Amino acid sequence: MAYFMGIDAGTSGIKAAVIDEKGKIAAIGYEECDIITPRPGWVEQDPEDWWKACGSAVKQAVAKSGVGKEIKGIGFSGQMQGCVLMGKDGKALGNCLIWLDQRSTPQVREIEGLMSEEEMLSITGSSCLNSYWAPKLLWLKQNKPEDFEKAASVLFPKDYLRFRMTGEISSEVSDASLSFLLDVPGRKWSRRIAEKLGIPAYLLPERLLESQETAGYLRESTAEDWGLKPGIPVAAGAGDQPAGGVGMGIVSEGIIGSTIGTSGVIFGCTDKPFVDRKKRAVMSMCHAVPDKWCFLGLALASGGSFKWVRDTLFADKKAEMAAKGLDIYDYMTGLAGKAAPGSEGLTFLPYFNGDKTPINDENARAVFFGLSYRHGLEAMCRSVMEGVTFSLRDTIEICREEGMQVNEVRAAGGGAKSALWRQIQADIYNARVITTNMEESGCAAGAIMAAVTTGYFKDIREGCGEILRIQEVTEPIPENVKIYDEYYETYRRLYPALKEGYARQAEIVARYF
């Protein structure tokens, strides 16, 4: 039996899974990671914490599986858009500005003044967003010049971990797509944009790989510490969303994915770059599949919203249930299942730290709208699940507007594990929702890429065909579809009504923090 390791380096934590050639998970390890919020809208992580968490997760998985020396290769999925400045000594220069960080909005405006919208779209496939590398690098150049001058390269989070494993500096095209420094149609760095923005070309890793290519080989010291064989190949891997697409089998046109993790994503595969010209923060990327492209709509606080409810409203219950070996999320979804569809008019906006698609507003904040004496914890839990799903429907509607048929949605993340949340998605999207045998889509994708880089599978499509199978199908309930269509219209009207108030409130907060 051949075994492969998939590592999913997420924001909340790092997961490692040992998966065999038929798609059976032999073992999983997990270690949480913390975020750092030094100021409102600023969100960072310490790369050294990732490395420690990665080692812990891998060692857990290896110990549980008992097949560490039989693992033939490692592949990655990783949180996207994080910006790690690396010094000449191979060490990170401070914390990573992760995808949630909102500080570089002024630099976005600066970039927009240097390039026409048509030029930006033709090269990068997207409008510039404050989570991308380019504005973050300009912010670092302007606000931390001492670090910027010392920098020898810049890496995405998973690339940093891979560097620590192999000693090799490289990046790959799916992650690089959200740098705003990549020629997305050409799948190569755009020297033109780098020069125009004053970003030194030497910062961009010279080795720019396809996701399934070998980026390096596991160092002997790391292998010994982790219980693996030294010298096994490490695949370049992919950003979490293209990787998640692979892990759900979204490797050809016509299938849409819905992932509810810390963030929420609607993901699709295309034969050529997808470009949204209405500036709704739809991100266009190179897929982890070499001859494909993909797009995503991003909601910043999806599972993160439900986690906030857990930690704020159910902190005592969480500890009580953990002591009994029970899952607090099961308890919360059980409460939500007692509330009616639409939560009797309670509507939730999941904008804890601004949002991306389609509003692209760093000032937006979360709201419970329509709260009454009749609403209790049941309705609050359900309204959060519904509000998150409404925010993802926004991208579904953009797909339909662009002429795509969205009749089938493949679900992953926390929103796929709950039968209630799968039904809410089916009803709000008005599409059947499908799950596969692989709940851990990021780890599955990493394992598939590892299997390709070792030559076990000839390509990613073959790997998906061998490892993935349809598990559950949830059909929309027509009466619920009608109810949710009406509440969705309320949801869509709320942000425009609040936009000016969000901006004013942000100005006030900035004066005191």
Short mmCIF file of C-alpha atoms in Angstrom, two decimals:
data_model
loop_
_atom_site.label_atom_id
_atom_site.label_comp_id
_atom_site.label_asym_id
_atom_site.label_seq_id
_atom_site.Cartn_x
_atom_site.Cartn_y
_atom_site.Cartn_z
CA MET A 1 0.00 0.00 0.00
CA ALA A 2 1.31 3.47 -0.92
CA TYR A 3 0.84 6.33 1.56
CA PHE A 4 1.05 10.09 1.04
CA MET A 5 0.86 13.05 3.40
CA GLY A 6 -1.34 16.07 2.80
CA ILE A 7 -0.72 19.15 4.94
CA ASP A 8 -3.43 21.81 5.15
CA ALA A 9 -1.92 24.99 6.58
CA GLY A 10 -5.02 26.97 7.50
CA THR A 11 -5.50 30.15 9.49
CA SER A 12 -7.00 28.58 12.60
CA GLY A 13 -4.57 25.68 12.61
CA ILE A 14 -2.48 23.20 10.67
CA LYS A 15 -3.74 19.73 9.82
CA ALA A 16 -1.74 16.79 8.53
CA ALA A 17 -3.30 13.63 7.13
CA VAL A 18 -1.81 10.32 6.05
CA ILE A 19 -3.85 9.03 3.11
CA ASP A 20 -3.45 5.81 1.17
CA GLU A 21 -3.60 5.30 -2.58
CA LYS A 22 -7.35 4.52 -2.46
CA GLY A 23 -8.30 7.64 -0.50
CA LYS A 24 -8.58 6.10 2.96
CA ILE A 25 -7.36 8.39 5.73
CA ALA A 26 -5.00 6.44 7.96
CA ALA A 27 -4.58 9.22 10.53
CA ILE A 28 -4.96 12.96 11.11
CA GLY A 29 -3.03 15.36 13.31
CA TYR A 30 -4.00 18.94 14.15
CA GLU A 31 -2.55 21.89 16.02
CA GLU A 32 -4.21 25.29 16.46
CA CYS A 33 -2.61 28.62 15.51
CA ASP A 34 -3.42 32.01 16.96
CA ILE A 35 -3.90 35.30 15.18
CA ILE A 36 -2.46 38.62 16.35
CA THR A 37 -4.53 41.82 16.06
CA PRO A 38 -2.31 44.75 17.12
CA ARG A 39 -4.77 47.35 15.81
CA PRO A 40 -8.31 47.35 14.37
CA GLY A 41 -8.17 45.86 10.88
CA TRP A 42 -4.61 44.54 11.35
CA VAL A 43 -4.29 40.74 11.44
CA GLU A 44 -0.96 38.92 11.66
CA GLN A 45 0.54 35.54 12.48
CA ASP A 46 4.01 34.47 13.59
CA PRO A 47 5.58 32.10 11.00
CA GLU A 48 7.49 30.33 13.74
CA ASP A 49 4.12 29.36 15.28
CA TRP A 50 3.16 27.75 11.95
CA TRP A 51 6.36 25.72 11.93
CA LYS A 52 5.80 24.45 15.47
CA ALA A 53 2.15 23.66 14.72
CA CYS A 54 3.10 21.89 11.50
CA GLY A 55 5.63 19.70 13.28
CA SER A 56 3.12 18.84 15.99
CA ALA A 57 0.38 17.96 13.47
CA VAL A 58 2.69 15.80 11.37
CA LYS A 59 4.06 13.93 14.37
CA GLN A 60 0.53 13.25 15.63
CA ALA A 61 -0.53 11.85 12.24
CA VAL A 62 2.63 9.76 11.89
CA ALA A 63 2.29 8.32 15.39
CA LYS A 64 -1.38 7.43 14.92
CA SER A 65 -0.87 5.89 11.46
CA GLY A 66 2.20 3.81 12.28
CA VAL A 67 3.34 4.06 8.65
CA GLY A 68 5.66 7.08 8.79
CA LYS A 69 8.54 5.38 6.98
CA GLU A 70 6.19 4.25 4.19
CA ILE A 71 5.01 7.76 3.27
CA LYS A 72 6.29 8.46 -0.24
CA GLY A 73 5.70 12.20 -0.57
CA ILE A 74 4.21 15.36 0.90
CA GLY A 75 1.87 17.93 -0.65
CA PHE A 76 0.30 21.15 0.53
CA SER A 77 -2.77 23.27 0.81
CA GLY A 78 -2.19 26.65 2.44
CA GLN A 79 -3.94 29.86 3.45
CA MET A 80 -3.54 32.37 0.62
CA GLN A 81 -2.37 36.00 0.34
CA GLY A 82 -0.18 35.98 3.45
CA CYS A 83 3.01 38.01 3.04
CA VAL A 84 6.20 36.71 4.74
CA LEU A 85 9.32 38.82 4.21
CA MET A 86 12.41 36.62 4.34
CA GLY A 87 15.89 37.87 5.23
CA LYS A 88 19.14 36.77 3.62
CA ASP A 89 19.71 34.47 6.61
CA GLY A 90 16.59 32.47 5.76
CA LYS A 91 14.59 33.82 8.69
CA ALA A 92 11.27 35.65 8.61
CA LEU A 93 11.49 39.40 9.14
CA GLY A 94 8.65 39.80 11.63
CA ASN A 95 5.09 38.59 11.51
CA CYS A 96 3.15 37.66 8.39
CA LEU A 97 0.39 40.03 7.24
CA ILE A 98 -2.27 37.39 6.55
CA TRP A 99 -5.25 37.47 4.21
CA LEU A 100 -7.53 38.98 6.86
CA ASP A 101 -5.31 42.07 7.22
CA GLN A 102 -6.97 45.26 5.98
CA ARG A 103 -4.29 47.92 6.54
CA SER A 104 -3.14 48.45 2.95
CA THR A 105 -6.25 50.11 1.50
CA PRO A 106 -4.34 53.41 0.85
CA GLN A 107 -1.78 51.43 -1.15
CA VAL A 108 -4.59 49.92 -3.25
CA ARG A 109 -5.65 53.47 -4.16
CA GLU A 110 -2.03 54.25 -5.01
CA ILE A 111 -1.83 51.23 -7.32
CA GLU A 112 -5.12 52.16 -8.99
CA GLY A 113 -3.59 55.56 -9.78
CA LEU A 114 -0.61 53.93 -11.50
CA MET A 115 -2.51 51.53 -13.76
CA SER A 116 -5.69 51.55 -15.79
CA GLU A 117 -8.44 49.12 -14.84
CA GLU A 118 -8.17 47.43 -18.24
CA GLU A 119 -4.42 46.90 -17.83
CA MET A 120 -4.91 45.41 -14.36
CA LEU A 121 -7.63 43.04 -15.53
CA SER A 122 -5.77 41.94 -18.66
CA ILE A 123 -2.65 40.95 -16.69
CA THR A 124 -3.90 39.82 -13.27
CA GLY A 125 -7.53 38.95 -14.05
CA SER A 126 -8.66 40.89 -10.96
CA SER A 127 -9.01 44.33 -9.50
CA CYS A 128 -6.45 45.06 -6.78
CA LEU A 129 -7.52 44.09 -3.24
CA ASN A 130 -5.89 45.07 0.04
CA SER A 131 -5.26 41.42 0.92
CA TYR A 132 -2.94 40.90 -2.08
CA TRP A 133 0.85 40.94 -1.91
CA ALA A 134 1.38 44.10 -3.98
CA PRO A 135 -0.37 46.59 -1.65
CA LYS A 136 1.01 44.80 1.42
CA LEU A 137 4.55 45.07 0.05
CA LEU A 138 4.04 48.77 -0.64
CA TRP A 139 2.76 49.22 2.93
CA LEU A 140 5.84 47.44 4.29
CA LYS A 141 8.10 49.50 2.04
CA GLN A 142 6.53 52.72 3.29
CA ASN A 143 5.99 51.83 6.96
CA LYS A 144 8.72 49.29 7.78
CA PRO A 145 11.55 50.32 5.44
CA GLU A 146 14.20 48.69 7.64
CA ASP A 147 12.61 45.24 7.16
CA PHE A 148 11.86 45.85 3.50
CA GLU A 149 15.49 46.74 2.76
CA LYS A 150 16.71 43.59 4.51
CA ALA A 151 14.33 41.31 2.58
CA ALA A 152 15.74 38.79 0.13
CA SER A 153 12.43 37.24 -0.89
CA VAL A 154 8.75 37.08 -0.03
CA LEU A 155 6.81 33.87 0.54
CA PHE A 156 3.26 32.67 1.00
CA PRO A 157 2.54 30.74 4.22
CA LYS A 158 2.74 27.24 2.76
CA ASP A 159 5.87 28.22 0.80
CA TYR A 160 7.48 29.25 4.08
CA LEU A 161 6.70 25.85 5.61
CA ARG A 162 7.99 24.07 2.51
CA PHE A 163 11.20 26.14 2.68
CA ARG A 164 11.69 25.04 6.29
CA MET A 165 11.22 21.41 5.19
CA THR A 166 13.47 21.47 2.13
CA GLY A 167 15.74 24.52 2.28
CA GLU A 168 14.49 25.51 -1.20
CA ILE A 169 12.90 28.89 -1.98
CA SER A 170 10.06 28.67 -4.51
CA SER A 171 6.42 29.54 -5.09
CA GLU A 172 3.68 28.20 -7.35
CA VAL A 173 1.12 29.68 -9.70
CA SER A 174 -2.13 29.28 -7.77
CA ASP A 175 -0.94 31.18 -4.68
CA ALA A 176 0.95 33.67 -6.84
CA SER A 177 -2.29 34.50 -8.66
CA LEU A 178 -3.42 36.51 -5.63
CA SER A 179 -0.23 38.52 -5.37
CA PHE A 180 -1.34 41.08 -8.00
CA LEU A 181 2.14 40.52 -9.41
CA LEU A 182 1.37 37.52 -11.64
CA ASP A 183 0.53 37.42 -15.33
CA VAL A 184 -2.37 35.04 -14.75
CA PRO A 185 -3.05 34.11 -18.41
CA GLY A 186 0.68 33.50 -18.94
CA ARG A 187 1.23 31.78 -15.56
CA LYS A 188 4.42 33.79 -14.89
CA TRP A 189 5.53 36.81 -12.84
CA SER A 190 4.62 40.17 -14.36
CA ARG A 191 7.86 42.15 -14.38
CA ARG A 192 5.88 45.04 -15.85
CA ILE A 193 3.67 45.39 -12.78
CA ALA A 194 6.58 44.92 -10.37
CA GLU A 195 8.54 47.70 -12.10
CA LYS A 196 5.53 50.00 -12.26
CA LEU A 197 4.90 49.62 -8.52
CA GLY A 198 8.52 49.85 -7.52
CA ILE A 199 8.64 46.34 -6.09
CA PRO A 200 12.10 44.76 -6.59
CA ALA A 201 11.92 41.73 -8.88
CA TYR A 202 14.40 39.83 -6.69
CA LEU A 203 11.73 39.55 -3.97
CA LEU A 204 9.63 37.27 -6.20
CA PRO A 205 10.83 33.64 -6.00
CA GLU A 206 12.62 32.76 -9.21
CA ARG A 207 11.32 29.20 -9.13
CA LEU A 208 7.60 29.49 -9.95
CA LEU A 209 6.14 26.01 -10.21
CA GLU A 210 2.92 24.24 -11.10
CA SER A 211 1.24 22.77 -8.04
CA GLN A 212 2.10 19.14 -8.79
CA GLU A 213 5.80 19.77 -9.46
CA THR A 214 8.52 18.76 -7.01
CA ALA A 215 9.72 21.79 -5.05
CA GLY A 216 12.38 19.99 -3.01
CA TYR A 217 13.16 17.02 -0.80
CA LEU A 218 12.64 16.57 2.92
CA ARG A 219 15.66 17.50 5.00
CA GLU A 220 17.25 14.72 7.04
CA SER A 221 16.94 16.60 10.34
CA THR A 222 13.25 17.32 9.79
CA ALA A 223 12.54 13.76 8.66
CA GLU A 224 14.22 12.36 11.75
CA ASP A 225 12.23 14.67 14.03
CA TRP A 226 8.93 13.86 12.34
CA GLY A 227 9.39 10.11 11.89
CA LEU A 228 9.54 10.20 8.08
CA LYS A 229 12.08 9.03 5.52
CA PRO A 230 14.61 11.71 4.54
CA GLY A 231 14.72 12.81 0.93
CA ILE A 232 11.08 12.14 0.05
CA PRO A 233 9.74 14.64 -2.53
CA VAL A 234 7.71 17.64 -1.43
CA ALA A 235 5.23 18.94 -4.02
CA ALA A 236 4.83 22.67 -4.57
CA GLY A 237 1.21 22.40 -3.45
CA ALA A 238 -1.48 25.05 -3.92
CA GLY A 239 -3.33 27.83 -2.21
CA ASP A 240 -6.16 26.54 -0.04
CA GLN A 241 -8.93 27.38 -2.47
CA PRO A 242 -7.50 25.78 -5.64
CA ALA A 243 -6.33 22.90 -3.44
CA GLY A 244 -9.82 22.60 -1.99
CA GLY A 245 -11.13 22.51 -5.56
CA VAL A 246 -8.87 19.55 -6.28
CA GLY A 247 -9.95 17.90 -3.02
CA MET A 248 -13.60 18.22 -4.09
CA GLY A 249 -12.95 17.08 -7.66
CA ILE A 250 -13.55 20.52 -9.20
CA VAL A 251 -11.02 20.06 -11.99
CA SER A 252 -13.21 20.82 -15.03
CA GLU A 253 -15.86 23.38 -15.96
CA GLY A 254 -19.43 23.11 -14.73
CA ILE A 255 -19.03 22.24 -11.03
CA ILE A 256 -19.11 24.84 -8.25
CA GLY A 257 -17.65 24.38 -4.77
CA SER A 258 -18.81 25.92 -1.50
CA THR A 259 -16.34 25.82 1.39
CA ILE A 260 -17.19 27.12 4.84
CA GLY A 261 -14.03 27.22 6.92
CA THR A 262 -12.70 30.23 8.82
CA SER A 263 -13.61 32.10 5.64
CA GLY A 264 -16.24 31.09 3.11
CA VAL A 265 -15.55 30.52 -0.57
CA ILE A 266 -17.47 29.86 -3.73
CA PHE A 267 -15.06 28.27 -6.20
CA GLY A 268 -15.28 27.32 -9.88
CA CYS A 269 -13.01 25.90 -12.59
CA THR A 270 -12.71 27.40 -16.09
CA ASP A 271 -10.85 26.64 -19.31
CA LYS A 272 -9.59 30.23 -19.51
CA PRO A 273 -9.21 33.08 -17.00
CA PHE A 274 -12.51 34.35 -15.53
CA VAL A 275 -12.67 38.15 -15.38
CA ASP A 276 -15.38 40.08 -13.54
CA ARG A 277 -15.35 43.67 -14.82
CA LYS A 278 -17.78 45.03 -12.22
CA LYS A 279 -15.21 45.23 -9.38
CA ARG A 280 -17.04 42.85 -7.06
CA ALA A 281 -13.84 41.30 -5.70
CA VAL A 282 -14.17 38.03 -7.61
CA MET A 283 -10.64 36.65 -7.68
CA SER A 284 -9.26 35.08 -10.86
CA MET A 285 -6.47 32.52 -10.53
CA CYS A 286 -4.42 29.79 -12.12
CA HIS A 287 -5.83 26.47 -10.98
CA ALA A 288 -3.74 23.77 -9.32
CA VAL A 289 -4.44 21.81 -12.53
CA PRO A 290 -1.82 22.95 -15.07
CA ASP A 291 -4.11 23.65 -18.01
CA LYS A 292 -7.00 25.20 -16.05
CA TRP A 293 -7.90 28.46 -14.35
CA CYS A 294 -10.35 29.14 -11.56
CA PHE A 295 -12.16 31.89 -9.69
CA LEU A 296 -13.45 32.45 -6.21
CA GLY A 297 -15.73 34.71 -4.27
CA LEU A 298 -14.55 35.24 -0.71
CA ALA A 299 -16.51 35.90 2.48
CA LEU A 300 -14.01 36.70 5.22
CA ALA A 301 -15.84 35.45 8.32
CA SER A 302 -18.01 32.41 7.60
CA GLY A 303 -17.02 29.60 9.93
CA GLY A 304 -15.31 32.38 11.85
CA SER A 305 -18.75 33.87 12.56
CA PHE A 306 -20.01 30.60 14.01
CA LYS A 307 -16.79 30.28 16.03
CA TRP A 308 -17.41 33.79 17.43
CA VAL A 309 -20.87 32.66 18.54
CA ARG A 310 -19.30 29.57 20.13
CA ASP A 311 -16.65 31.51 22.02
CA THR A 312 -18.90 34.43 23.03
CA LEU A 313 -22.32 32.97 23.73
CA PHE A 314 -21.37 29.39 24.58
CA ALA A 315 -18.01 29.68 26.36
CA ASP A 316 -19.23 27.89 29.51
CA LYS A 317 -21.14 25.28 27.55
CA LYS A 318 -18.08 24.64 25.37
CA ALA A 319 -15.98 23.73 28.43
CA GLU A 320 -18.79 21.63 29.90
CA MET A 321 -19.28 19.63 26.71
CA ALA A 322 -15.55 19.22 26.09
CA ALA A 323 -15.25 17.63 29.53
CA LYS A 324 -17.87 15.10 28.43
CA GLY A 325 -16.18 14.46 25.09
CA LEU A 326 -19.02 16.13 23.16
CA ASP A 327 -18.86 18.67 20.31
CA ILE A 328 -20.20 22.14 21.06
CA TYR A 329 -20.90 22.71 17.35
CA ASP A 330 -23.30 19.74 17.36
CA TYR A 331 -25.09 21.38 20.27
CA MET A 332 -25.27 24.74 18.47
CA THR A 333 -26.59 23.24 15.23
CA GLY A 334 -29.09 21.27 17.28
CA LEU A 335 -30.38 24.55 18.68
CA ALA A 336 -30.43 26.09 15.20
CA GLY A 337 -32.52 23.20 13.92
CA LYS A 338 -35.32 24.20 16.33
CA ALA A 339 -35.71 27.61 14.63
CA ALA A 340 -37.77 28.05 11.47
CA PRO A 341 -36.16 28.79 8.08
CA GLY A 342 -35.52 32.53 7.97
CA SER A 343 -35.15 32.67 11.78
CA GLU A 344 -38.42 34.60 12.02
CA GLY A 345 -36.88 37.67 10.39
CA LEU A 346 -33.55 37.70 12.22
CA THR A 347 -30.89 38.41 9.60
CA PHE A 348 -27.15 38.27 10.22
CA LEU A 349 -24.44 40.11 8.28
CA PRO A 350 -21.11 38.22 8.72
CA TYR A 351 -18.75 41.21 8.39
CA PHE A 352 -16.55 40.91 11.49
CA ASN A 353 -13.46 42.35 9.80
CA GLY A 354 -14.84 43.82 6.60
CA ASP A 355 -15.69 41.60 3.66
CA LYS A 356 -14.63 40.89 0.10
CA THR A 357 -17.08 39.52 -2.48
CA PRO A 358 -19.08 41.42 -3.59
CA ILE A 359 -18.94 44.51 -1.29
CA ASN A 360 -15.13 44.78 -0.92
CA ASP A 361 -15.42 47.04 2.14
CA GLU A 362 -12.87 46.89 4.95
CA ASN A 363 -15.12 49.05 7.16
CA ALA A 364 -18.13 46.72 7.22
CA ARG A 365 -18.90 45.01 10.53
CA ALA A 366 -21.22 42.24 11.68
CA VAL A 367 -24.89 42.97 12.40
CA PHE A 368 -27.91 41.14 13.79
CA PHE A 369 -30.89 42.80 12.07
CA GLY A 370 -34.47 42.29 13.22
CA LEU A 371 -33.73 41.07 16.75
CA SER A 372 -36.88 40.87 18.89
CA TYR A 373 -37.98 39.52 22.26
CA ARG A 374 -39.12 36.38 20.45
CA HIS A 375 -35.59 35.51 19.37
CA GLY A 376 -33.41 33.28 21.53
CA LEU A 377 -30.22 31.32 21.07
CA GLU A 378 -31.92 28.96 18.60
CA ALA A 379 -32.71 31.78 16.16
CA MET A 380 -29.35 33.47 16.69
CA CYS A 381 -27.47 30.28 15.84
CA ARG A 382 -29.59 29.62 12.76
CA SER A 383 -29.47 33.23 11.55
CA VAL A 384 -25.65 33.11 11.62
CA MET A 385 -25.68 29.94 9.50
CA GLU A 386 -28.16 31.57 7.12
CA GLY A 387 -26.34 34.91 6.94
CA VAL A 388 -23.07 33.19 6.08
CA THR A 389 -24.83 31.23 3.34
CA PHE A 390 -26.51 34.39 1.99
CA SER A 391 -23.05 35.97 1.72
CA LEU A 392 -21.88 33.00 -0.36
CA ARG A 393 -25.01 33.14 -2.52
CA ASP A 394 -23.82 36.58 -3.64
CA THR A 395 -21.08 34.85 -5.66
CA ILE A 396 -23.49 32.15 -6.87
CA GLU A 397 -25.62 34.97 -8.32
CA ILE A 398 -22.57 36.47 -10.08
CA CYS A 399 -21.94 33.04 -11.66
CA ARG A 400 -25.53 32.89 -12.87
CA GLU A 401 -25.30 36.45 -14.16
CA GLU A 402 -22.25 35.37 -16.21
CA GLY A 403 -24.30 32.60 -17.81
CA MET A 404 -23.17 29.65 -15.68
CA GLN A 405 -25.64 26.94 -14.73
CA VAL A 406 -25.40 26.33 -10.99
CA ASN A 407 -27.42 23.21 -10.30
CA GLU A 408 -24.80 21.29 -8.33
CA VAL A 409 -22.61 22.58 -5.52
CA ARG A 410 -19.95 20.49 -3.82
CA ALA A 411 -19.63 21.37 -0.14
CA ALA A 412 -16.56 21.22 2.08
CA GLY A 413 -15.38 22.55 5.44
CA GLY A 414 -17.50 22.88 8.54
CA GLY A 415 -20.56 23.72 6.45
CA ALA A 416 -20.37 20.28 4.84
CA LYS A 417 -20.17 18.34 8.11
CA SER A 418 -23.55 19.56 9.39
CA ALA A 419 -26.66 18.06 7.78
CA LEU A 420 -28.58 21.20 8.74
CA TRP A 421 -26.03 23.53 7.16
CA ARG A 422 -26.00 21.39 3.99
CA GLN A 423 -29.79 21.75 3.81
CA ILE A 424 -29.60 25.51 4.41
CA GLN A 425 -27.07 25.77 1.58
CA ALA A 426 -29.22 23.70 -0.80
CA ASP A 427 -32.27 25.84 0.00
CA ILE A 428 -30.50 29.21 -0.24
CA TYR A 429 -28.52 28.32 -3.40
CA ASN A 430 -31.52 26.47 -4.90
CA ALA A 431 -29.13 23.72 -6.00
CA ARG A 432 -28.37 20.19 -4.89
CA VAL A 433 -25.46 20.06 -2.47
CA ILE A 434 -23.03 17.16 -2.73
CA THR A 435 -20.31 15.96 -0.40
CA THR A 436 -17.57 13.48 -1.22
CA ASN A 437 -15.89 10.81 0.87
CA MET A 438 -13.13 13.36 1.61
CA GLU A 439 -14.18 15.79 4.34
CA GLU A 440 -10.57 17.00 4.53
CA SER A 441 -10.40 18.39 1.00
CA GLY A 442 -7.22 20.40 1.58
CA CYS A 443 -5.32 17.41 2.94
CA ALA A 444 -6.73 15.22 0.16
CA ALA A 445 -5.48 17.67 -2.45
CA GLY A 446 -2.05 17.72 -0.85
CA ALA A 447 -1.90 13.93 -0.90
CA ILE A 448 -3.02 13.83 -4.54
CA MET A 449 -0.30 16.32 -5.51
CA ALA A 450 2.24 14.28 -3.56
CA ALA A 451 1.15 11.16 -5.43
CA VAL A 452 1.53 12.95 -8.77
CA THR A 453 4.96 14.37 -7.92
CA THR A 454 6.18 10.87 -7.01
CA GLY A 455 4.82 9.47 -10.30
CA TYR A 456 2.17 7.29 -8.63
CA PHE A 457 -0.60 9.09 -10.57
CA LYS A 458 0.07 10.54 -14.01
CA ASP A 459 -1.84 13.75 -13.24
CA ILE A 460 -4.25 15.42 -10.80
CA ARG A 461 -7.37 14.32 -12.69
CA GLU A 462 -6.37 10.67 -12.40
CA GLY A 463 -5.70 11.18 -8.70
CA CYS A 464 -9.14 12.71 -8.16
CA GLY A 465 -10.77 9.85 -10.03
CA GLU A 466 -9.04 7.25 -7.85
CA ILE A 467 -9.49 8.91 -4.48
CA LEU A 468 -12.79 10.86 -4.55
CA ARG A 469 -16.35 9.44 -4.48
CA ILE A 470 -19.77 11.09 -4.00
CA GLN A 471 -21.04 10.53 -0.46
CA GLU A 472 -24.17 12.60 0.32
CA VAL A 473 -26.68 14.44 -1.90
CA THR A 474 -28.96 17.10 -0.37
CA GLU A 475 -31.79 18.40 -2.57
CA PRO A 476 -33.36 21.86 -2.04
CA ILE A 477 -36.80 21.93 -0.40
CA PRO A 478 -39.06 24.06 -2.67
CA GLU A 479 -41.00 25.78 0.14
CA ASN A 480 -37.76 26.71 1.87
CA VAL A 481 -36.32 28.06 -1.39
CA LYS A 482 -39.26 30.46 -1.63
CA ILE A 483 -38.84 31.61 1.98
CA TYR A 484 -35.11 32.15 1.57
CA ASP A 485 -35.51 34.04 -1.70
CA GLU A 486 -37.57 36.63 0.17
CA TYR A 487 -35.16 36.90 3.11
CA TYR A 488 -32.20 37.09 0.72
CA GLU A 489 -33.69 40.27 -0.73
CA THR A 490 -33.71 41.74 2.77
CA TYR A 491 -30.10 40.65 3.22
CA ARG A 492 -29.05 42.34 -0.05
CA ARG A 493 -30.67 45.64 0.92
CA LEU A 494 -28.95 45.91 4.29
CA TYR A 495 -25.36 46.62 3.25
CA PRO A 496 -26.21 49.55 0.91
CA ALA A 497 -28.29 51.06 3.73
CA LEU A 498 -25.40 50.72 6.18
CA LYS A 499 -22.42 51.57 3.96
CA GLU A 500 -22.19 55.24 4.90
CA GLY A 501 -22.64 54.43 8.59
CA TYR A 502 -19.83 51.85 8.42
CA ALA A 503 -17.45 54.43 6.97
CA ARG A 504 -18.33 57.04 9.61
CA GLN A 505 -17.97 54.53 12.44
CA ALA A 506 -14.54 53.47 11.14
CA GLU A 507 -13.38 57.10 11.23
CA ILE A 508 -14.50 57.44 14.84
CA VAL A 509 -12.84 54.16 15.88
CA ALA A 510 -9.58 55.21 14.19
CA ARG A 511 -9.45 58.35 16.33
CA TYR A 512 -9.51 56.36 19.56
CA PHE A 513 -7.53 53.21 18.69
#
